[in-house]
mmCIF file of C-alpha atoms in Angstrom:
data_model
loop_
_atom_site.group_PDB
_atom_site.id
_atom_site.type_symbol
_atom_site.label_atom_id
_atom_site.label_comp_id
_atom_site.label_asym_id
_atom_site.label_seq_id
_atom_site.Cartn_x
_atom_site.Cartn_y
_atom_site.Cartn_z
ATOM 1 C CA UNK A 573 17.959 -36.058 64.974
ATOM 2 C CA UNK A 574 17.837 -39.128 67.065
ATOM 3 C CA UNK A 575 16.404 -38.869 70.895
ATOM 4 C CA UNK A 576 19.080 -39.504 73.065
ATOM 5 C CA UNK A 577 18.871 -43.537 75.049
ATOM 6 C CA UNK A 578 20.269 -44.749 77.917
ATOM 7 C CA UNK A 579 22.409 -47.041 75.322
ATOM 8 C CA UNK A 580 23.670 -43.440 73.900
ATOM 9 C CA UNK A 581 26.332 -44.469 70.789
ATOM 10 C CA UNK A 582 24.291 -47.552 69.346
ATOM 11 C CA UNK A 583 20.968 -45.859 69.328
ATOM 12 C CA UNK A 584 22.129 -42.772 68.279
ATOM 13 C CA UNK A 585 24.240 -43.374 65.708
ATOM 14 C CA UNK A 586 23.092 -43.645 61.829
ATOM 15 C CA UNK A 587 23.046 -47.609 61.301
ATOM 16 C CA UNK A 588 25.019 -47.692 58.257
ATOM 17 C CA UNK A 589 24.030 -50.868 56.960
ATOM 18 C CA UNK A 590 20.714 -49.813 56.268
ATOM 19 C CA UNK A 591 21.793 -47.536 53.565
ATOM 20 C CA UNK A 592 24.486 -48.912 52.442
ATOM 21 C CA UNK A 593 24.053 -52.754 52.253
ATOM 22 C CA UNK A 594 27.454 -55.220 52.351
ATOM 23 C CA UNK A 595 26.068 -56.329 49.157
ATOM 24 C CA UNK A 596 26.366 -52.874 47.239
ATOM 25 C CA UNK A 597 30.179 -52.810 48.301
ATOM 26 C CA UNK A 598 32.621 -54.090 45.628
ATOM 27 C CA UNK A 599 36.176 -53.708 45.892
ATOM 28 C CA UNK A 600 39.511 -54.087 43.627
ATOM 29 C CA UNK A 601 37.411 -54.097 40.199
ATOM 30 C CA UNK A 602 38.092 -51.956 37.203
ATOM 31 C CA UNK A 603 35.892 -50.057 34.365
ATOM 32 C CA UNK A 604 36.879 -48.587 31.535
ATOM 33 C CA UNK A 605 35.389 -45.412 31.445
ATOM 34 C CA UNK A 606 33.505 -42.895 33.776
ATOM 35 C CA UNK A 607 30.082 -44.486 32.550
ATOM 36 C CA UNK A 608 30.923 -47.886 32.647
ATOM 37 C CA UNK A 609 32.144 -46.908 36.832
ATOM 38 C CA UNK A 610 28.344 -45.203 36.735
ATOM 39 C CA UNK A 611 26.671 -48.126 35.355
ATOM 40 C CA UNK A 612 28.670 -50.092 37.449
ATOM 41 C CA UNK A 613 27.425 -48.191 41.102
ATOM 42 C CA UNK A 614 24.113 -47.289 39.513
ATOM 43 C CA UNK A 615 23.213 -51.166 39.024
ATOM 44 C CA UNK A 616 24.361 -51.822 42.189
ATOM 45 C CA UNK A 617 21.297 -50.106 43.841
ATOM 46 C CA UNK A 618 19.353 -51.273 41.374
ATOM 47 C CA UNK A 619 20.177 -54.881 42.518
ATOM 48 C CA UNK A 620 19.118 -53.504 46.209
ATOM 49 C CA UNK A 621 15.716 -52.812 44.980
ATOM 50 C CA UNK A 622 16.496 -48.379 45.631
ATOM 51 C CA UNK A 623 15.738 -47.139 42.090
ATOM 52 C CA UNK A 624 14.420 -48.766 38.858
ATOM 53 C CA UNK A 625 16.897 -49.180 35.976
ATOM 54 C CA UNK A 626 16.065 -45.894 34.076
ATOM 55 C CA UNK A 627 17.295 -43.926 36.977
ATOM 56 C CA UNK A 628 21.020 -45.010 35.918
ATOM 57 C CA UNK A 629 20.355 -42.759 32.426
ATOM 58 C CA UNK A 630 19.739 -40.123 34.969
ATOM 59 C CA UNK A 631 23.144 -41.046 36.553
ATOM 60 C CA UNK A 632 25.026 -40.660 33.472
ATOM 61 C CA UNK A 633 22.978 -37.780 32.355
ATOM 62 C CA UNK A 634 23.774 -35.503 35.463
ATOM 63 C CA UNK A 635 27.763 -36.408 35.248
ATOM 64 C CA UNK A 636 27.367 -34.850 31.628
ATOM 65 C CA UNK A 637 25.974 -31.587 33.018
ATOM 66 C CA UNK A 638 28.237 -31.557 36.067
ATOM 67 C CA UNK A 639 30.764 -34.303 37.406
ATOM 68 C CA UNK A 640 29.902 -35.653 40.600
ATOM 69 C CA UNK A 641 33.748 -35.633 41.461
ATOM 70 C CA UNK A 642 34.383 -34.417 44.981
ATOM 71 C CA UNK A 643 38.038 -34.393 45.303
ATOM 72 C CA UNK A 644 40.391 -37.023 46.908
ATOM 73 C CA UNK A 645 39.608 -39.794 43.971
ATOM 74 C CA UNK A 646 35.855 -39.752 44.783
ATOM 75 C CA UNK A 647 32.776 -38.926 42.837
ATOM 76 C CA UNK A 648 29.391 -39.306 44.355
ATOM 77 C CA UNK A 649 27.274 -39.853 41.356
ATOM 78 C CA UNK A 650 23.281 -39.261 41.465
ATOM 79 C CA UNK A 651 20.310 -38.511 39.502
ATOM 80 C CA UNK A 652 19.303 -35.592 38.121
ATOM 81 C CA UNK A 653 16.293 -33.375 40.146
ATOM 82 C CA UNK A 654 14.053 -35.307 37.118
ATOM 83 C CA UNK A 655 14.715 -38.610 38.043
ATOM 84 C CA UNK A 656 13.982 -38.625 41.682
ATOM 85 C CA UNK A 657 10.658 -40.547 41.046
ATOM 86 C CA UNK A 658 12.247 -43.566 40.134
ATOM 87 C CA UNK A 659 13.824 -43.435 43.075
ATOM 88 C CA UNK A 660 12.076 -46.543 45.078
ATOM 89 C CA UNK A 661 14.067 -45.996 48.718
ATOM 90 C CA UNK A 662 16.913 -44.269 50.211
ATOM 91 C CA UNK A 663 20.314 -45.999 49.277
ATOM 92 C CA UNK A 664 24.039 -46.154 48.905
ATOM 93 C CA UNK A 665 26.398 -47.652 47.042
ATOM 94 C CA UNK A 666 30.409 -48.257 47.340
ATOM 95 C CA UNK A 667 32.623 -49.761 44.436
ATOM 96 C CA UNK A 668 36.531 -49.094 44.729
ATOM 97 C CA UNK A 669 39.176 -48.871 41.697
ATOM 98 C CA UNK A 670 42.531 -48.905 42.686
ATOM 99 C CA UNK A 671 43.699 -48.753 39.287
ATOM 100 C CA UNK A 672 41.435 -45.145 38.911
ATOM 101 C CA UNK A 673 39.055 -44.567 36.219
ATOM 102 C CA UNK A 674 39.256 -40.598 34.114
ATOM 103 C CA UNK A 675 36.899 -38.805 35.427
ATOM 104 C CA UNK A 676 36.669 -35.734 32.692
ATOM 105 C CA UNK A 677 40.555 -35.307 33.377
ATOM 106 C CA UNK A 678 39.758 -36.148 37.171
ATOM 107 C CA UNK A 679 41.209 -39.552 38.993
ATOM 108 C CA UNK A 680 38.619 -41.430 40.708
ATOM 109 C CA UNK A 681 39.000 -44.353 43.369
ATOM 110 C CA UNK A 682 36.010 -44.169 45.218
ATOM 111 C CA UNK A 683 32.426 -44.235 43.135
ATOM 112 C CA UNK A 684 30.193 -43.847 45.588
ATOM 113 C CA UNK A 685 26.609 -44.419 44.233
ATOM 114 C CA UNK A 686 23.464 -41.873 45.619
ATOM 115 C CA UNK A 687 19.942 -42.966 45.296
ATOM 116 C CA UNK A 688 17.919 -40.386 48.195
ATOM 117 C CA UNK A 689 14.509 -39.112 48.069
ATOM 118 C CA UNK A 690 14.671 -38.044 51.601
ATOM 119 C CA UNK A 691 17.460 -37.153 53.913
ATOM 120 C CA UNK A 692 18.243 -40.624 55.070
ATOM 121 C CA UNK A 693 21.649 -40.609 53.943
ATOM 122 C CA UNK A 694 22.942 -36.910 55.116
ATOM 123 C CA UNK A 695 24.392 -37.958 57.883
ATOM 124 C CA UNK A 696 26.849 -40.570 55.751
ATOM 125 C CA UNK A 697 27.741 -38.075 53.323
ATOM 126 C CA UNK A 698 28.656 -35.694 56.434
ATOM 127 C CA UNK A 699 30.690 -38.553 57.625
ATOM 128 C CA UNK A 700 32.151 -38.241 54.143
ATOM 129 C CA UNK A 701 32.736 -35.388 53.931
ATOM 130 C CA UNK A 702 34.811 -34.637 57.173
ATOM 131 C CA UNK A 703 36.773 -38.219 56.678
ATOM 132 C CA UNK A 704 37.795 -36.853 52.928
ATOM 133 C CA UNK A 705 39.129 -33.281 54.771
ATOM 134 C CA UNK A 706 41.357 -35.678 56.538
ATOM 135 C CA UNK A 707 44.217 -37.065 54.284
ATOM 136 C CA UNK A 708 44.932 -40.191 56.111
ATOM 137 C CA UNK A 709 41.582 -41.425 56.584
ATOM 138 C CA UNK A 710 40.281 -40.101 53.179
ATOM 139 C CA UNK A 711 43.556 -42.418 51.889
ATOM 140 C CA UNK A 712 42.486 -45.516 54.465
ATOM 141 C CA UNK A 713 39.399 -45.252 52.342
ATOM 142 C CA UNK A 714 40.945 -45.397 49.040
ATOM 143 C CA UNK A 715 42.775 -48.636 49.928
ATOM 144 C CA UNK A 716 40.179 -50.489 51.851
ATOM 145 C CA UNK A 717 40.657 -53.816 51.820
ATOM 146 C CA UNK A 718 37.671 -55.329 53.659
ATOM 147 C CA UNK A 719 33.807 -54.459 53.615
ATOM 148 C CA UNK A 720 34.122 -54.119 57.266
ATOM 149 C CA UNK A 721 36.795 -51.419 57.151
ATOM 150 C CA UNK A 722 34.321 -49.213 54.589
ATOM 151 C CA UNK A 723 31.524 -49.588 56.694
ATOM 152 C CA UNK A 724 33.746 -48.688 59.611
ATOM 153 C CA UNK A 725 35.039 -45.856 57.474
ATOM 154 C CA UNK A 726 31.486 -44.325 56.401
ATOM 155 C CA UNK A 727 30.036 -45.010 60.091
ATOM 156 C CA UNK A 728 29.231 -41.271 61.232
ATOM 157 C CA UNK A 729 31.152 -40.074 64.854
ATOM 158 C CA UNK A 730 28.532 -40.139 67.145
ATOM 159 C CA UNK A 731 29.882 -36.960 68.889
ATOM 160 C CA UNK A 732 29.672 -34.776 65.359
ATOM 161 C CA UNK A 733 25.893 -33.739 63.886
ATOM 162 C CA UNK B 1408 25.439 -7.888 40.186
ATOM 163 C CA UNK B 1409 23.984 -8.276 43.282
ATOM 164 C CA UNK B 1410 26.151 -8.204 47.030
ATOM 165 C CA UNK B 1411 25.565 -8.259 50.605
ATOM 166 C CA UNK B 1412 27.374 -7.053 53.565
ATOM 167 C CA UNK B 1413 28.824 -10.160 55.519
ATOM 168 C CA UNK B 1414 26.838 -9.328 59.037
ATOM 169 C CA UNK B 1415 23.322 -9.682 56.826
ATOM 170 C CA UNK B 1416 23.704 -13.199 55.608
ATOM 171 C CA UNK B 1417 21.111 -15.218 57.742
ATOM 172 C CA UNK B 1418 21.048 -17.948 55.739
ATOM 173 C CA UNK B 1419 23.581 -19.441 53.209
ATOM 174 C CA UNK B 1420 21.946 -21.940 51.067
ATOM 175 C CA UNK B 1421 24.126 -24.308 49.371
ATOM 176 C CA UNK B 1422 22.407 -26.019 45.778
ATOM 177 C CA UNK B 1423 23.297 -28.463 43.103
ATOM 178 C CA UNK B 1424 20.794 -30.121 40.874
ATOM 179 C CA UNK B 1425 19.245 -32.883 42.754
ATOM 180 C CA UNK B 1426 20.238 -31.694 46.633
ATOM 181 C CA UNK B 1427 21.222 -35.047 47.146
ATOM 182 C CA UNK B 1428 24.907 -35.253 47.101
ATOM 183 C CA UNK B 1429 27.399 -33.204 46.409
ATOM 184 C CA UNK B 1430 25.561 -29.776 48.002
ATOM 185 C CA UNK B 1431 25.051 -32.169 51.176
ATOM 186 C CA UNK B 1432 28.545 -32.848 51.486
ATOM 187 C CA UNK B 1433 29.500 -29.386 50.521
ATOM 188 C CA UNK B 1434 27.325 -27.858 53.220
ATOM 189 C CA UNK B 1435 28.049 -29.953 56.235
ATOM 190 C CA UNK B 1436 31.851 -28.795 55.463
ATOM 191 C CA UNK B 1437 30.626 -25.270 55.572
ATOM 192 C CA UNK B 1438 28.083 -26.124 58.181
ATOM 193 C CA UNK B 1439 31.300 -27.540 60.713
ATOM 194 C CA UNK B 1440 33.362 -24.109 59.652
ATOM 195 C CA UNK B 1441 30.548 -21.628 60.471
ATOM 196 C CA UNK B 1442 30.145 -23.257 63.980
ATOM 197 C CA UNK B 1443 29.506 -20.910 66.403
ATOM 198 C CA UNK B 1444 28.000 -18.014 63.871
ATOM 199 C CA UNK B 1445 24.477 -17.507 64.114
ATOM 200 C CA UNK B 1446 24.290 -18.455 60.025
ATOM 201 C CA UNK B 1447 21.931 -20.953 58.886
ATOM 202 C CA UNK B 1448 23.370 -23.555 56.144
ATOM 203 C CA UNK B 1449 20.792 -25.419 53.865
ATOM 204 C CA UNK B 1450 21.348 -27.664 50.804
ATOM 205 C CA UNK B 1451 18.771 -27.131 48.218
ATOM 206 C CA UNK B 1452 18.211 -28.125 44.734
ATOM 207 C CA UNK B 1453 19.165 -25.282 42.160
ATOM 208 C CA UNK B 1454 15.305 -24.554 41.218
ATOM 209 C CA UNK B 1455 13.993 -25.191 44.416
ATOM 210 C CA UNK B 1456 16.098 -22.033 46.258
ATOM 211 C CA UNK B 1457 14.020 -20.776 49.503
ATOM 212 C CA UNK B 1458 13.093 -16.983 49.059
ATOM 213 C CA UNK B 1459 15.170 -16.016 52.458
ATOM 214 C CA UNK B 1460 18.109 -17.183 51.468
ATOM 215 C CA UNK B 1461 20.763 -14.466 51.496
ATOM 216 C CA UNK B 1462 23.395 -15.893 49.756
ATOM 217 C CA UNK B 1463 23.557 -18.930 47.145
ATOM 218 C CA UNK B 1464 26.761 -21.238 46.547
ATOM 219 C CA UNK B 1465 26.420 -23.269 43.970
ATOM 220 C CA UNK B 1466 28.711 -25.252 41.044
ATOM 221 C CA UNK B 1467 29.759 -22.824 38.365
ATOM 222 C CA UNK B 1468 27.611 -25.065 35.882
ATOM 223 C CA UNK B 1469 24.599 -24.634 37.536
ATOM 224 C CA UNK B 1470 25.293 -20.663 38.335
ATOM 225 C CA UNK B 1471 22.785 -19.300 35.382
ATOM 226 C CA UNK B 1472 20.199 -21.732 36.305
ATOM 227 C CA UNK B 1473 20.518 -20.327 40.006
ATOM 228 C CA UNK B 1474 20.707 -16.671 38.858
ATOM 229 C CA UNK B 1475 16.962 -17.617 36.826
ATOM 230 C CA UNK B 1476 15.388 -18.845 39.906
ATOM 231 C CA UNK B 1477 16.722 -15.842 41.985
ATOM 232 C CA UNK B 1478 18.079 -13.105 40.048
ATOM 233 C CA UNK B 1479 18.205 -10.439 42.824
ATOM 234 C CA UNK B 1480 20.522 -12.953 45.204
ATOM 235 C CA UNK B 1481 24.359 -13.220 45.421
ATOM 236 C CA UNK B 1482 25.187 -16.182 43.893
ATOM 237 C CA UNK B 1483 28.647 -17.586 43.982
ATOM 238 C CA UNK B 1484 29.826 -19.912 42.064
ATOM 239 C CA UNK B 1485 32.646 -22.208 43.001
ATOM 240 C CA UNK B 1486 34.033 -25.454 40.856
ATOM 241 C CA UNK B 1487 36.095 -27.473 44.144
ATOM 242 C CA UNK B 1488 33.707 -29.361 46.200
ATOM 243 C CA UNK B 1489 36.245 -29.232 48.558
ATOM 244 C CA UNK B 1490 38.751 -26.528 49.113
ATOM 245 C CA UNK B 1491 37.517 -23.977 46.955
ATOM 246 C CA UNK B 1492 38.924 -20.695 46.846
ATOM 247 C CA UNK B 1493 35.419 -19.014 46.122
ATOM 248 C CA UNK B 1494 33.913 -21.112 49.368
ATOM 249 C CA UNK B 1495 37.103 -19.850 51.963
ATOM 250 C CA UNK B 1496 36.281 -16.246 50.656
ATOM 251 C CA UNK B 1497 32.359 -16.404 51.945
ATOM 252 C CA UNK B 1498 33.000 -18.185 54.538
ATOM 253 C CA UNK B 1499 36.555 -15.900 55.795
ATOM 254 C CA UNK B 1500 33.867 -13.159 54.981
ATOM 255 C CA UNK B 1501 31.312 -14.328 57.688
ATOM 256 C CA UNK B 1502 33.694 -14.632 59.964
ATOM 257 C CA UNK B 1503 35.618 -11.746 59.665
ATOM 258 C CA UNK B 1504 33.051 -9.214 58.064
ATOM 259 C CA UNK B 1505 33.632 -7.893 54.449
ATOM 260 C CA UNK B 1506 31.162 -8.217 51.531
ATOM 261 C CA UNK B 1507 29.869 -10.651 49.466
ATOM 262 C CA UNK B 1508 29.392 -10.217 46.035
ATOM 263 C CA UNK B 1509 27.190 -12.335 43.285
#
């Protein structure tokens, strides 16, 4: 990964802002169904200029195959291996529902919005990945009530690969 | 259907459609839990499965797709992206010896 600086933390660690912009956070909104949440996350990196509006049918496709649920309210849906070329640059995006939306029997919080033709974003979804393993952070997440706090949240440790 | 003895898996491959999020997350968890082994944990998409790979993990839904690209490796399916009983068993395997079957 990155070569270790003299200013260790700032220039090692994965700047999350780059992937996932303020802008493509939403909090405290509602949809009525697990394809309205899609549409909802998948037109968010639209809007950030990372994929071109067909690659939200992929979005909804590949949660018809298999749900992108994850556990702990979240689902991390994505394209399907066929829509990667309408991918235009690696992106994230967040969008919270406190009320949850049924996710094929499934309660999800957390949408969390994948657009990646390269490995840009690994290190994020690590960060995920450990934080949801953890019940009080993966919980902190869920009731986030400041972009700052989810960007704090997603921001991987610097002393974990 | 096809297994392995625990002490021959080199390389656990971990695949999903797109290997762009859910086997990513999946296999840094099992990446941070085999710590320390000598394995090597790679997320893949389910057509795109590297010919070296010992053993396959992938989402039950995708399992026959997996089984097409590589019929003669042990694939195991789970349905928990976190927490799956099927996942604990490989990786308890690993690190306690035992084998692995497809």
């Amino acid at each position: 990964m990155a070569e270790p600086t003299e200013t260790a933390t700032e220039e090692q660690s994965v700047v999350v802002t780059d992937l996932l912009a303020p802008a493509s956070i939403v909090l405290g909104t509602t949809a009525s169904d697990w394809e309205a949440a899609v549409r909802l996350v998948g037109g968010l990196l639209v809007a950030a200029g990372a994929a071109a509006p067909e690659y939200v049918d992929r979005m909804i496709e590949r949660e018809h195959s298999v749900s992108t649920f994850v556990g702990e309210g979240v689902a991390i849906p994505h394209g399907t291996l066929a829509g990667k070329d309408l991918i235009v640059k690696d992106a994230l995006s967040f969008v919270q529902f406190p009320e949850g939306v049924d996710w094929h029997g499934d309660r999800v919080v957390i949408c969390i919005g994948i657009a990646a033709g390269g490995n840009g974003h690994v290190p994020i979804l690590a960060q995920l990945a450990e934080l949801l393993m953890d019940e009080e952070r993966a919980a902190a997440l869920r009731n986030a009530s400041s972009i700052d706090e989810v960007i704090e949240l997603m921001t991987p440790d610097p002393e974990t690969d | 259907m096809p297994s392995i003895e625990s002490t021959d898996v080199k390389k656990l491959v971990i695949a999903c459609d797109a290997g762009m999020g859910s086997s990513v997350m999946l296999a840094s968890n099992v990446k941070k839990q085999l710590k320390g082994t000598s394995v090597i944990v790679e997320h893949t998409p389910v057509d795109h499965i590297p010919a070296d790979a010992d053993v396959v993990m992938c989402h039950a839904g995708l399992a026959e797709r997996a089984r097409k690209t590589r019929p003669d490796m042990v694939i195991v399916p789970f349905r928990l992206f976190m927490g799956d009983p099927a996942v604990t068993k490989v990786i308890n395997a690993i690190k306690n010896g035992g084998t692995i079957d497809g």
